[in-house]
PDB file of C-alpha atoms in Angstrom:
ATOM      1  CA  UNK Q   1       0.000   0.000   0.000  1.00 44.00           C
ATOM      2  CA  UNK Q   2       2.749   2.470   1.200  1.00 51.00           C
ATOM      3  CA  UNK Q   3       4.714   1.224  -2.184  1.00 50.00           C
ATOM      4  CA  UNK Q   4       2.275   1.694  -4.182  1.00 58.00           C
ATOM      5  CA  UNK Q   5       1.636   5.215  -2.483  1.00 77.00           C
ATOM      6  CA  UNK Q   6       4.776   6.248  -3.120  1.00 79.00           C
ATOM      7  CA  UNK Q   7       4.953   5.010  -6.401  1.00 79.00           C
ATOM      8  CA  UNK Q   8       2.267   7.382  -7.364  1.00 79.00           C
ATOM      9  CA  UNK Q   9       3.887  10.290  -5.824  1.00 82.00           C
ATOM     10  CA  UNK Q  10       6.485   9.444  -7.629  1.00 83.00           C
ATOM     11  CA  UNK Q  11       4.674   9.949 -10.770  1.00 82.00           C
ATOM     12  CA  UNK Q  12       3.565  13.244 -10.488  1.00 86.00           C
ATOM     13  CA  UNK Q  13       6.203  15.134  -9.706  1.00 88.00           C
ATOM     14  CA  UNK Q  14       7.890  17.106 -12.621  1.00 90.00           C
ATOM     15  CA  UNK Q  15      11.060  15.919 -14.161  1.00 93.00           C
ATOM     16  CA  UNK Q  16      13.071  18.841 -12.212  1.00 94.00           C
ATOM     17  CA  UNK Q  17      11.282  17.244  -8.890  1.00 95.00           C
ATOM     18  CA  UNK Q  18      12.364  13.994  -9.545  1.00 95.00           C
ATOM     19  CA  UNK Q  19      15.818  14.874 -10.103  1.00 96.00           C
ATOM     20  CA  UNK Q  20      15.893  16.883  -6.464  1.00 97.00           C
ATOM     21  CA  UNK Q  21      14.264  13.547  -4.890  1.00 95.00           C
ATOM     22  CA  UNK Q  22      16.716  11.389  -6.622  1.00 96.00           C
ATOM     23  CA  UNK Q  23      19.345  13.441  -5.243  1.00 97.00           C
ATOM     24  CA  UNK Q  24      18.396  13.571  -1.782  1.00 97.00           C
ATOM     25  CA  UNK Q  25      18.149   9.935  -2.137  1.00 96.00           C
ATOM     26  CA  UNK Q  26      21.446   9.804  -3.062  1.00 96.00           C
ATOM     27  CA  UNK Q  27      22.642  11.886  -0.466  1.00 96.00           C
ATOM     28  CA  UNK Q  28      21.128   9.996   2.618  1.00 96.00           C
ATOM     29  CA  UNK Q  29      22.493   6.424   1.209  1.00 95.00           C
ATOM     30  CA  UNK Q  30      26.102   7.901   0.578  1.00 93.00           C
ATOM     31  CA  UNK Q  31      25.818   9.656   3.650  1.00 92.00           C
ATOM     32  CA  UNK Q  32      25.270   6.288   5.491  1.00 93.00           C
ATOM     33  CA  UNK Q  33      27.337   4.155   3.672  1.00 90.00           C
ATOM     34  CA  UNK Q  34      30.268   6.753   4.039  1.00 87.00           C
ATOM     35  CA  UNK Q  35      29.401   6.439   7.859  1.00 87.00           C
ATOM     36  CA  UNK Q  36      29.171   2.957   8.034  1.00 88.00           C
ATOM     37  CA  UNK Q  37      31.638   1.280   5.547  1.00 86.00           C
ATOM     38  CA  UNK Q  38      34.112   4.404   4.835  1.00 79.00           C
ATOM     39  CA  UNK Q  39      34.247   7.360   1.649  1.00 73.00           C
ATOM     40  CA  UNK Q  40      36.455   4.419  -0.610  1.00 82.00           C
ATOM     41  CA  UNK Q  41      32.940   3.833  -2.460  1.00 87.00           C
ATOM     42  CA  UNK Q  42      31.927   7.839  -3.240  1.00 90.00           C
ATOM     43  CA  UNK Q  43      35.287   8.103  -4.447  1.00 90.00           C
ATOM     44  CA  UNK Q  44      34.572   5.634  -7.129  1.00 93.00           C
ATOM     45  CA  UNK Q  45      31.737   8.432  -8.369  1.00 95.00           C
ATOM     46  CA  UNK Q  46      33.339  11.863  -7.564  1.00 95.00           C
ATOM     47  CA  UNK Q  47      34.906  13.094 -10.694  1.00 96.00           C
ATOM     48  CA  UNK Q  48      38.752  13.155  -9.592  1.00 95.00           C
ATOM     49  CA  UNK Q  49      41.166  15.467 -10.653  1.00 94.00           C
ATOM     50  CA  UNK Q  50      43.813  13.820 -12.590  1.00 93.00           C
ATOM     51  CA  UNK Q  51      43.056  12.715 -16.007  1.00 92.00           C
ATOM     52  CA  UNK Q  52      44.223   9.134 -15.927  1.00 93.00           C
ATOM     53  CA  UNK Q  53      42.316   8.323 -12.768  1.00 93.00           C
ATOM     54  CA  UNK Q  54      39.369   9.937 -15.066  1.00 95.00           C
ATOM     55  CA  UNK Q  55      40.325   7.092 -17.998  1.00 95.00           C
ATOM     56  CA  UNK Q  56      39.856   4.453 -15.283  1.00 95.00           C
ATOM     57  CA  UNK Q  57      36.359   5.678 -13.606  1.00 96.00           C
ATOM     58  CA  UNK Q  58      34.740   7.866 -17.073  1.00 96.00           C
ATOM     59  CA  UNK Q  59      31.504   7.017 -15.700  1.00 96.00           C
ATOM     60  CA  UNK Q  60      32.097  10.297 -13.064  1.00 96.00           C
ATOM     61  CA  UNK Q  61      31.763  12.836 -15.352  1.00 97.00           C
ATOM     62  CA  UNK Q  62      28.006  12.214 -14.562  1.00 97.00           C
ATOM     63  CA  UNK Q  63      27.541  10.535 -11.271  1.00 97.00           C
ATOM     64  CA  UNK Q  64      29.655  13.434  -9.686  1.00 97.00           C
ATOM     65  CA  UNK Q  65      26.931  15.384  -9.716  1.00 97.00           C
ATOM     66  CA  UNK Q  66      24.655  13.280  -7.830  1.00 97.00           C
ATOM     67  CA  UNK Q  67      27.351  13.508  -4.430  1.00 96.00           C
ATOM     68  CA  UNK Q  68      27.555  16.321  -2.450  1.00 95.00           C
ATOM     69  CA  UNK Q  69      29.601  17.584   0.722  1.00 92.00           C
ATOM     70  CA  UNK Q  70      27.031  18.533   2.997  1.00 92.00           C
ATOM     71  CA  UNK Q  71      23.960  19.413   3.851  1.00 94.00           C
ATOM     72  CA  UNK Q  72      23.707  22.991   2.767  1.00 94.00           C
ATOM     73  CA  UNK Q  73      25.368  22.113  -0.317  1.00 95.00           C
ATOM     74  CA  UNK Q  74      22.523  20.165  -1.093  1.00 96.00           C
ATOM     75  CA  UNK Q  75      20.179  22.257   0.229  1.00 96.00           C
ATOM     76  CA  UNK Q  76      21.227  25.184  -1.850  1.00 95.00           C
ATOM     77  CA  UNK Q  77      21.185  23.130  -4.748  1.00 96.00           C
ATOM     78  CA  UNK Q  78      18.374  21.738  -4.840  1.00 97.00           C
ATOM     79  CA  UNK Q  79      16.293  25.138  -4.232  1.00 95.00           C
ATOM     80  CA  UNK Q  80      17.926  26.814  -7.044  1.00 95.00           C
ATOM     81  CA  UNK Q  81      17.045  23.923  -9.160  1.00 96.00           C
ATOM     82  CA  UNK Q  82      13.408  23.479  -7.846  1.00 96.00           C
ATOM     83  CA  UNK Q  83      13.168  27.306  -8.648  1.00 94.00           C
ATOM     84  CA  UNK Q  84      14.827  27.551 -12.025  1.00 95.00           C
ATOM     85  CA  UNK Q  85      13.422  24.253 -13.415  1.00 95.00           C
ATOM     86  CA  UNK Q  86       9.636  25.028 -12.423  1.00 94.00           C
ATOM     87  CA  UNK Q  87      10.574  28.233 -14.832  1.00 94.00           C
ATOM     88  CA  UNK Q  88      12.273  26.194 -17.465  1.00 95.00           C
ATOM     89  CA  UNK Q  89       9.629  23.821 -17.523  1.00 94.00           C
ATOM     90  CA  UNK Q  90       6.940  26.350 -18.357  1.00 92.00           C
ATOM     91  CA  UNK Q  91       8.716  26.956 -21.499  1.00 91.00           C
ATOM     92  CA  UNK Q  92       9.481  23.724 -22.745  1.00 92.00           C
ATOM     93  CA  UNK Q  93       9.269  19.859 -21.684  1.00 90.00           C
ATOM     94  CA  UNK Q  94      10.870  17.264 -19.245  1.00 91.00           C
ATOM     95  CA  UNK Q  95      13.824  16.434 -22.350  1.00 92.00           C
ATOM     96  CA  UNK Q  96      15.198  19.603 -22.757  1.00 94.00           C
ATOM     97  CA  UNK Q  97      15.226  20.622 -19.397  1.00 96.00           C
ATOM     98  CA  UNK Q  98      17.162  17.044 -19.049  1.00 95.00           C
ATOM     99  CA  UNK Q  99      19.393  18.026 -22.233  1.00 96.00           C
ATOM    100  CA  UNK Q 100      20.563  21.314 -20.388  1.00 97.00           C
ATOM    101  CA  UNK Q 101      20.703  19.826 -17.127  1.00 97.00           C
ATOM    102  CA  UNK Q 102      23.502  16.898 -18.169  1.00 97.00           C
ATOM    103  CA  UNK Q 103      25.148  19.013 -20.668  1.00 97.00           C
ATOM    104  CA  UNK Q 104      25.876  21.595 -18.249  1.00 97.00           C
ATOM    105  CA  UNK Q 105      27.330  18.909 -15.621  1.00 97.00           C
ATOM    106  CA  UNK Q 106      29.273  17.049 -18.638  1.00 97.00           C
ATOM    107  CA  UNK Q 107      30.392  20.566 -19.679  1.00 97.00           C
ATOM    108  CA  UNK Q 108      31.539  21.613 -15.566  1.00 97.00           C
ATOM    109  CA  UNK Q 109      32.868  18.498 -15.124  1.00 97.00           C
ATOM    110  CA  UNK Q 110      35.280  18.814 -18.150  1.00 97.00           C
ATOM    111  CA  UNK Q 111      36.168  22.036 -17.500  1.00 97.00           C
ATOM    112  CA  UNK Q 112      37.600  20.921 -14.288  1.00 96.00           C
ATOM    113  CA  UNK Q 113      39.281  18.179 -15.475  1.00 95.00           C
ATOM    114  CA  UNK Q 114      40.945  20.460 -18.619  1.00 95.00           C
ATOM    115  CA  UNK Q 115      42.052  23.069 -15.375  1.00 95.00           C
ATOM    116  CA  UNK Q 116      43.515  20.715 -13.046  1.00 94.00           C
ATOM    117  CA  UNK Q 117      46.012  19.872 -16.283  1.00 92.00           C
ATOM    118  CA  UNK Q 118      46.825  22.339 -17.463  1.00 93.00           C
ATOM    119  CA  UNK Q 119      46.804  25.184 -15.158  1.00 92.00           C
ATOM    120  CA  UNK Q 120      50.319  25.283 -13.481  1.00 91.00           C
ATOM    121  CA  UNK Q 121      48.830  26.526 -10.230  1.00 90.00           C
ATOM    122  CA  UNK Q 122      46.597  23.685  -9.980  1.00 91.00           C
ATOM    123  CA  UNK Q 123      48.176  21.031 -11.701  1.00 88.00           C
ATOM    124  CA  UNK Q 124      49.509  18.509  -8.973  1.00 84.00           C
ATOM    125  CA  UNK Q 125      46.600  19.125  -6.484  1.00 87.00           C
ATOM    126  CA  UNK Q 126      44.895  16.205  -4.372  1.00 88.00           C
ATOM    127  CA  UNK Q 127      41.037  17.061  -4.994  1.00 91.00           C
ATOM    128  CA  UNK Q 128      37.763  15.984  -6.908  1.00 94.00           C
ATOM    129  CA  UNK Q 129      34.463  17.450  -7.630  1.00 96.00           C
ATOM    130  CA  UNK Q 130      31.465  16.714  -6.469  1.00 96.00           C
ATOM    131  CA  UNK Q 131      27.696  18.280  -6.802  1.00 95.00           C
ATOM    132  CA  UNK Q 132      24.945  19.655  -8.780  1.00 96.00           C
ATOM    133  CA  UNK Q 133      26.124  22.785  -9.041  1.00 96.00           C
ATOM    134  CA  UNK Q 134      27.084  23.279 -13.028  1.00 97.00           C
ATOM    135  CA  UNK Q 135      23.745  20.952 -13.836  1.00 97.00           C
ATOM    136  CA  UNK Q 136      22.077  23.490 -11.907  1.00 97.00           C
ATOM    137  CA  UNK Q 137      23.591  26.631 -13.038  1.00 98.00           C
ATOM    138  CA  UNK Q 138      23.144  25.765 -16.710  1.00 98.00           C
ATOM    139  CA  UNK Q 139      19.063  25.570 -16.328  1.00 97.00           C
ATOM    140  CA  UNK Q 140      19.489  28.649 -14.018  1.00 97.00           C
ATOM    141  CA  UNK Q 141      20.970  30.952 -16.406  1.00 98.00           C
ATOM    142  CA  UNK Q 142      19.552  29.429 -19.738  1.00 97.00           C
ATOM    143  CA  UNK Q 143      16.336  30.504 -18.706  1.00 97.00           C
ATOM    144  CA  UNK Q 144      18.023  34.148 -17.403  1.00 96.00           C
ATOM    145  CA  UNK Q 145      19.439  34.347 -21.349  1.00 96.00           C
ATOM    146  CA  UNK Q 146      15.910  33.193 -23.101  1.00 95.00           C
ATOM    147  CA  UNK Q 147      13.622  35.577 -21.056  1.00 94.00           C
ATOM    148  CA  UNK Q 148      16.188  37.711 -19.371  1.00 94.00           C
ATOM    149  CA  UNK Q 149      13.299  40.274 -18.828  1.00 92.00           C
ATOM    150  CA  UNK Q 150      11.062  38.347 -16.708  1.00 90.00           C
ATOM    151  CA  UNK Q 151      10.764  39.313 -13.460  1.00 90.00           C
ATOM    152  CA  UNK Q 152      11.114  37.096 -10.220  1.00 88.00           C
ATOM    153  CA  UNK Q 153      11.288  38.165  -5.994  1.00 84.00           C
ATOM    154  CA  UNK Q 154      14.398  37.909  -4.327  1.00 82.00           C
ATOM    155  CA  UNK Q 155      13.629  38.443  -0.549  1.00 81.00           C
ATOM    156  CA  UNK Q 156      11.663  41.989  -0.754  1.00 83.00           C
ATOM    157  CA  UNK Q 157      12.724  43.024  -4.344  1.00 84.00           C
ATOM    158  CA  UNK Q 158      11.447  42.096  -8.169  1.00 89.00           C
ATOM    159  CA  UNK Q 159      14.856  41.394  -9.933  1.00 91.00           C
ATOM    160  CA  UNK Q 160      14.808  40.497 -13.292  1.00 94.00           C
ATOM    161  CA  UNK Q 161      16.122  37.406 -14.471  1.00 95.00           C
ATOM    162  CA  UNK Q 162      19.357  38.524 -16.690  1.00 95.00           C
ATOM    163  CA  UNK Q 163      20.431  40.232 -13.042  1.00 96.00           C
ATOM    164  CA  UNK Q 164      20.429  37.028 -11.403  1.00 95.00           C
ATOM    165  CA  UNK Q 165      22.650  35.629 -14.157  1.00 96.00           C
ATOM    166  CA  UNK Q 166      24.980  38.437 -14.072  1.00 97.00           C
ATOM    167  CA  UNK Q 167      25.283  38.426 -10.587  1.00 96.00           C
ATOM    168  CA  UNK Q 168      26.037  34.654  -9.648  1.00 96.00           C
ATOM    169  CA  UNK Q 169      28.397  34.266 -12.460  1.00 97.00           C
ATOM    170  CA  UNK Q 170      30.242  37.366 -10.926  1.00 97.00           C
ATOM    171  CA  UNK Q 171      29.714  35.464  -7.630  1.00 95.00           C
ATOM    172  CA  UNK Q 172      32.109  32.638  -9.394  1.00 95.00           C
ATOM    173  CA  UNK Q 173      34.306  34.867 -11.063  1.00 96.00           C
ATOM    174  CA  UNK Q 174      35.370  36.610  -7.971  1.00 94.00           C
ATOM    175  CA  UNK Q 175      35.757  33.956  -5.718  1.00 94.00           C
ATOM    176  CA  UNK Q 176      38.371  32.075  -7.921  1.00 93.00           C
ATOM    177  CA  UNK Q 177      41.666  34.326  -6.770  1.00 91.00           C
ATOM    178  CA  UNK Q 178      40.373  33.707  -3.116  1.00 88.00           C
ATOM    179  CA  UNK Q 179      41.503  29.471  -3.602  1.00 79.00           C
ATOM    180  CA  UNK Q 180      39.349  27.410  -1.905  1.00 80.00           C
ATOM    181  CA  UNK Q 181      36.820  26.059  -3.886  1.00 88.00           C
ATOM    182  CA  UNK Q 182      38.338  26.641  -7.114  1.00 93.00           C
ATOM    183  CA  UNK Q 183      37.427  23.314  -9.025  1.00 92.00           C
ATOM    184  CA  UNK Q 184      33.775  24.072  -7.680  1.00 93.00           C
ATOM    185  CA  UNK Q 185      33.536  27.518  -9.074  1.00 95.00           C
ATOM    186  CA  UNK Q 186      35.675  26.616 -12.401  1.00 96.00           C
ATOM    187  CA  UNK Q 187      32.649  23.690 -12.897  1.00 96.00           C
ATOM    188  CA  UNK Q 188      29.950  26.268 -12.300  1.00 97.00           C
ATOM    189  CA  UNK Q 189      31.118  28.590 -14.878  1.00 97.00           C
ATOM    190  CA  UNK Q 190      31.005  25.636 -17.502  1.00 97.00           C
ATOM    191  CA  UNK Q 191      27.307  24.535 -16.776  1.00 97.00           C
ATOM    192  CA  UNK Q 192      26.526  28.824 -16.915  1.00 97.00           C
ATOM    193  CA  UNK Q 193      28.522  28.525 -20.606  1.00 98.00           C
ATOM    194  CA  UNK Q 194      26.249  25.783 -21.411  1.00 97.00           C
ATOM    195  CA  UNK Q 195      23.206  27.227 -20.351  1.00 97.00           C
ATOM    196  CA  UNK Q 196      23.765  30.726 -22.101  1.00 97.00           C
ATOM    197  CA  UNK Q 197      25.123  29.211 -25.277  1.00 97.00           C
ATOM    198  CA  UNK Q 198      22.139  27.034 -25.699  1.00 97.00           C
ATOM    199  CA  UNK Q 199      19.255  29.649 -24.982  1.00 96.00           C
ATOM    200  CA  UNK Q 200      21.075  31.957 -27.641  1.00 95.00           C
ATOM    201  CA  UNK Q 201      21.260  28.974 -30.138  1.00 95.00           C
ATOM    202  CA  UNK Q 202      18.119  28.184 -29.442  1.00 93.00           C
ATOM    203  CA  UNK Q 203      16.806  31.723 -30.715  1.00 89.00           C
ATOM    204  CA  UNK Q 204      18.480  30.834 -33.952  1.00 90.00           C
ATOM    205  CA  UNK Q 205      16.364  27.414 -34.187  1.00 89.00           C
ATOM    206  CA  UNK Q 206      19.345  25.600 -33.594  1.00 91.00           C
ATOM    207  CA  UNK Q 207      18.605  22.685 -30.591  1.00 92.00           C
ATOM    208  CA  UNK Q 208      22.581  21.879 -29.550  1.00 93.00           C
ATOM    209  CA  UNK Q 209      21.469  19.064 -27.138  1.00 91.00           C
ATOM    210  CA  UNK Q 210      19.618  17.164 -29.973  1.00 89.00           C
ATOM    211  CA  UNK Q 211      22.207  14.933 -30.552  1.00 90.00           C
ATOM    212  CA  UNK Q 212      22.464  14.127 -26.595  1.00 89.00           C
ATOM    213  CA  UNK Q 213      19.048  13.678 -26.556  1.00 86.00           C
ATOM    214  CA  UNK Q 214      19.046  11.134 -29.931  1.00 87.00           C
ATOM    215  CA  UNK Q 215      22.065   9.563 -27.804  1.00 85.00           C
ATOM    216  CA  UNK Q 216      20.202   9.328 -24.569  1.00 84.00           C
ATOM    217  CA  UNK Q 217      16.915   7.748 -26.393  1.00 83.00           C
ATOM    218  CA  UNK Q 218      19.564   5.199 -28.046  1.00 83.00           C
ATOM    219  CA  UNK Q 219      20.180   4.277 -24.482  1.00 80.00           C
ATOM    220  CA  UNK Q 220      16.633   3.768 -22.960  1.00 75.00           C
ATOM    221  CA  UNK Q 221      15.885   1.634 -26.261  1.00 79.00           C
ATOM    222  CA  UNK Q 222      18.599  -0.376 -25.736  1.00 75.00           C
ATOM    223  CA  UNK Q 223      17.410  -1.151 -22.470  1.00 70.00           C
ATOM    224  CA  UNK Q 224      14.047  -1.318 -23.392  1.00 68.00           C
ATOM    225  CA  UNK Q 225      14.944  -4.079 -25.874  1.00 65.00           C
ATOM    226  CA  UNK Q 226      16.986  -6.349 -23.443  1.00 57.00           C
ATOM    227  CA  UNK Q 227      13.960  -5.681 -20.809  1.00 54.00           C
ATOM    228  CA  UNK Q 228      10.992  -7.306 -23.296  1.00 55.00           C
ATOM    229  CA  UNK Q 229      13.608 -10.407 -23.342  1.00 53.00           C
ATOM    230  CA  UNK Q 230      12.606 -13.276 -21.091  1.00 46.00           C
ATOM    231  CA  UNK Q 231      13.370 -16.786 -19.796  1.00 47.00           C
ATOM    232  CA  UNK Q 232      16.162 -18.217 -22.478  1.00 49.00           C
ATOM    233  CA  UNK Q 233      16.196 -15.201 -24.533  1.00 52.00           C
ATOM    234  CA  UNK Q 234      12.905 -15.657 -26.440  1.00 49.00           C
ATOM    235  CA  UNK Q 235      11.082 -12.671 -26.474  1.00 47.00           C
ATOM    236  CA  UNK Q 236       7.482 -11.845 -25.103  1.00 46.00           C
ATOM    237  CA  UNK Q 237       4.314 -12.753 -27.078  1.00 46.00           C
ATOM    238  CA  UNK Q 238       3.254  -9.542 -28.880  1.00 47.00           C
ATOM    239  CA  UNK Q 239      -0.544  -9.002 -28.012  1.00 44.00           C
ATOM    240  CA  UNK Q 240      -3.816  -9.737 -29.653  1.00 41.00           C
ATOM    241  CA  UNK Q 241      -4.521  -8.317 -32.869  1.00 37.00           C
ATOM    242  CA  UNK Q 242      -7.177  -6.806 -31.679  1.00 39.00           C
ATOM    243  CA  UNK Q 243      -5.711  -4.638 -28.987  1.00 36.00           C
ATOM    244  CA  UNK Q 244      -3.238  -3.348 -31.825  1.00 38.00           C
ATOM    245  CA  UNK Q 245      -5.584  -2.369 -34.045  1.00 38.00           C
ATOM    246  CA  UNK Q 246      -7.470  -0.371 -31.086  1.00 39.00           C
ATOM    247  CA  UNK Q 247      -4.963   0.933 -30.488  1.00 38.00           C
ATOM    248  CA  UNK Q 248      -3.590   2.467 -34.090  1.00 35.00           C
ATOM    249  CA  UNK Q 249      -7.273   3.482 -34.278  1.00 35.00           C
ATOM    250  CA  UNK Q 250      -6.882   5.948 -31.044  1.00 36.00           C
ATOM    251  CA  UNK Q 251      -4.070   7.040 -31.664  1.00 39.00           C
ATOM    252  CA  UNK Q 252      -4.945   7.930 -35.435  1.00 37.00           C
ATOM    253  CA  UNK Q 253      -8.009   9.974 -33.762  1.00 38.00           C
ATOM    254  CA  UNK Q 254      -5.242  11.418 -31.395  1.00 41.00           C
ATOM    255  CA  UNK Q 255      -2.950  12.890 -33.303  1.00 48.00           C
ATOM    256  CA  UNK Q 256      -5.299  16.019 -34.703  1.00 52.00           C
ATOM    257  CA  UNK Q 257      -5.513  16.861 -31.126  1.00 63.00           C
ATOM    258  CA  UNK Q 258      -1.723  16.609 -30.652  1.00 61.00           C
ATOM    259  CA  UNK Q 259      -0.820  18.536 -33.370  1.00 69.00           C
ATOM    260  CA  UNK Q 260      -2.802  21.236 -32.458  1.00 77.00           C
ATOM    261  CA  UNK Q 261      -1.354  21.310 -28.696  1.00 76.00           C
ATOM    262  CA  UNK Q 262       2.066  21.453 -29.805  1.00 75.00           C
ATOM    263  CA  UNK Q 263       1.292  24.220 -32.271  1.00 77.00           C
ATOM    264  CA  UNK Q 264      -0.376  26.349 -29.679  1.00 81.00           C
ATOM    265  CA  UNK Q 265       3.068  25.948 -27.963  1.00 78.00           C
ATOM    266  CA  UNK Q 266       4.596  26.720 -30.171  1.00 75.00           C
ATOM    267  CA  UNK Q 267       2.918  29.678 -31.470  1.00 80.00           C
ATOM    268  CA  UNK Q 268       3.048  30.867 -27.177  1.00 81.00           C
ATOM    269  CA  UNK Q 269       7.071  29.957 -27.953  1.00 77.00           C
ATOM    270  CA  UNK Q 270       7.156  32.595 -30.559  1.00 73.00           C
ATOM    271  CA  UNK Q 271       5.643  35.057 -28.907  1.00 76.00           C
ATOM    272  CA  UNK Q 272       8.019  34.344 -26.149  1.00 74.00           C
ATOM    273  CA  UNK Q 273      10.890  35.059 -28.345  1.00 64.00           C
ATOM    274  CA  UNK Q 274       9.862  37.976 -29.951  1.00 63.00           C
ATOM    275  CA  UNK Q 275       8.153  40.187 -27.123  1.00 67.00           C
ATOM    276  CA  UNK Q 276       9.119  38.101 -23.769  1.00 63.00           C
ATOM    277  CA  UNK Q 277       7.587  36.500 -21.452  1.00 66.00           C
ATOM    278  CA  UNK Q 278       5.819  39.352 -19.541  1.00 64.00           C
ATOM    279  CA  UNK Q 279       3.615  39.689 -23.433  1.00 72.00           C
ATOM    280  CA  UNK Q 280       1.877  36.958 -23.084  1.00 74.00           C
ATOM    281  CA  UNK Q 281      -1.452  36.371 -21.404  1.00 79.00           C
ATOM    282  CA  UNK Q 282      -2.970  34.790 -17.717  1.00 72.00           C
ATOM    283  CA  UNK Q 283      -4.632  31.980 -19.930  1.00 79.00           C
ATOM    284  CA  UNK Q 284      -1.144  31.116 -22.103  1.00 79.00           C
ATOM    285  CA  UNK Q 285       0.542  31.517 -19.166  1.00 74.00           C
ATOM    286  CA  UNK Q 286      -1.518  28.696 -17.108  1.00 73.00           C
ATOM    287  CA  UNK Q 287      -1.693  26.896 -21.174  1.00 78.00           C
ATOM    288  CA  UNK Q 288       2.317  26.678 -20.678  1.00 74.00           C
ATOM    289  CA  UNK Q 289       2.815  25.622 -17.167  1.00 67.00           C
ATOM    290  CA  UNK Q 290       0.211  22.727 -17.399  1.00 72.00           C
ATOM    291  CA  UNK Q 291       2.159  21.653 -20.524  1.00 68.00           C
ATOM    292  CA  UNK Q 292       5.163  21.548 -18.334  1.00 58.00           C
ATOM    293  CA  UNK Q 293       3.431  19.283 -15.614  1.00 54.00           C
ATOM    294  CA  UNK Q 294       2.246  17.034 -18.370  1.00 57.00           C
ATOM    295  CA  UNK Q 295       5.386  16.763 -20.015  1.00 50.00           C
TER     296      UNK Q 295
END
């Protein structure tokens, strides 16, 4: 009952929520298996430092970002994420907010690596990276760059949105000559790159995490396939006739309806692009963020 409760929850949250409650998972297992057995196994998932230790654990340049150091690390995270993707996914759906997301931490996560080696002031340093922090900054300031105009409250004030940007990339920028957390702030910068250089290419109609997202569905197929094989490797009996027939019936009566959602987004899109997002309307508004739910 509780599973299946859960389950559900599951379900409905947004694609941004169930990132931020697959981290937190994350973060209370590692948290007790750190306490319990020692860090040996998180260090098989934070992103180290030197390149060759990279070559022989290449899976980090994702899972790093699913570790952090604490609980306000986390914490922080995760808000700016839960803020910035509700926005995001307003504008467009679940994917793209997923083709950001990973690009920017594949993007951080690179440019950490490419510092640590070549950088004489950091080359030879004992340190890895861990946390959300570039995934998050790239949805944060890709939606700053695509409607930099929109307003949002910080504490007592309206800001707009392009502020925001400006401001925590300067945040980054100045707190590299202080040392410290120089990896961390190098990373951020890369998922900000990311997220600006996608929102401007997307003005242009160009979609730069396409071919991610063609590589990612490659992926889930793949998985897909090996999942419908049972028992000694024959596959499952495909179902009635009947059912398949329904079925290429409703969706044949579907698609109209379909077409005609996705061109009202897209038509909201445009409108976006040319006159912001304070232009449109209280309906298109709700039109958009229900979208995003669905999607």
């Amino acid at each position: 009952m509780n599973g299946g409760g859960l389950r559900y929850q599951y379900a409905r949250l947004s694609v941004s929520e169930k990132l931020i409650a697959i981290n937190v998972i994350v973060f209370i297992v590692m948290g007790l298996t750190t306490a319990l057995i020692g860090p040996n196994i998180e260090n098989w998932f934070a992103l180290p430092q030197d390149f060759f230790d990279f070559l022989k654990q290449p899976w980090s340049i994702v899972t790093y970002s699913f570790l952090h150091a604490g609980f306000f690390h986390i914490l922080w995270n995760m808000y700016i994420l839960y803020v910035a993707g509700r926005i995001m996914l307003n504008l467009f759906d679940g994917k793209r907010f997923l083709n950001v997301y990973f690009l920017g931490v594949i993007l951080g996560g690179l440019l950490f690596l490419l510092s640590y080696n070549i950088f004489p002031a950091l080359i030879g340093q004992k340190t890895s990276l861990v946390g959300a922090s570039a995934g998050v900054m790239a949805v944060l300031i890709f939606v700053c760059t695509y409607i930099p105009n929109q307003e949002v409250r910080v504490i007592f004030f309206n800001v707009k949105l392009w502020q925001v940007g400006v401001f925590v990339v300067l945040m980054d920028l100045i707190q590299i000559p202080m040392g410290g957390n120089v990896g961390g702030h190098l990373a951020h910068l890369g998922g900000a790159f990311l997220g600006y250089i996608y929102a401007r290419q997307l003005f242009k109609g160009t979609d730069i995490g396409e071919g991610f997202s063609k590589f990612m569905d490659s992926i889930s197929n793949l998985f897909k396939k090996s999942s419908a094989t049972v028992g000694n490797g024959r596959k499952k009996a495909p179902m009635k006739t009947v059912y398949r027939k329904q079925q290429a019936t409703s969706s044949s009566k579907s698609s109209p309806t379909k077409d005609n959602h996705q061109q009202k987004i897209d038509a909201i899109l445009d409108k976006i692009s040319k006159s912001g997002y304070e232009s449109l309307s209280k309906s298109e508004k709700d039109y958009l963020f229900k979208a995003g739910k669905e999607d």
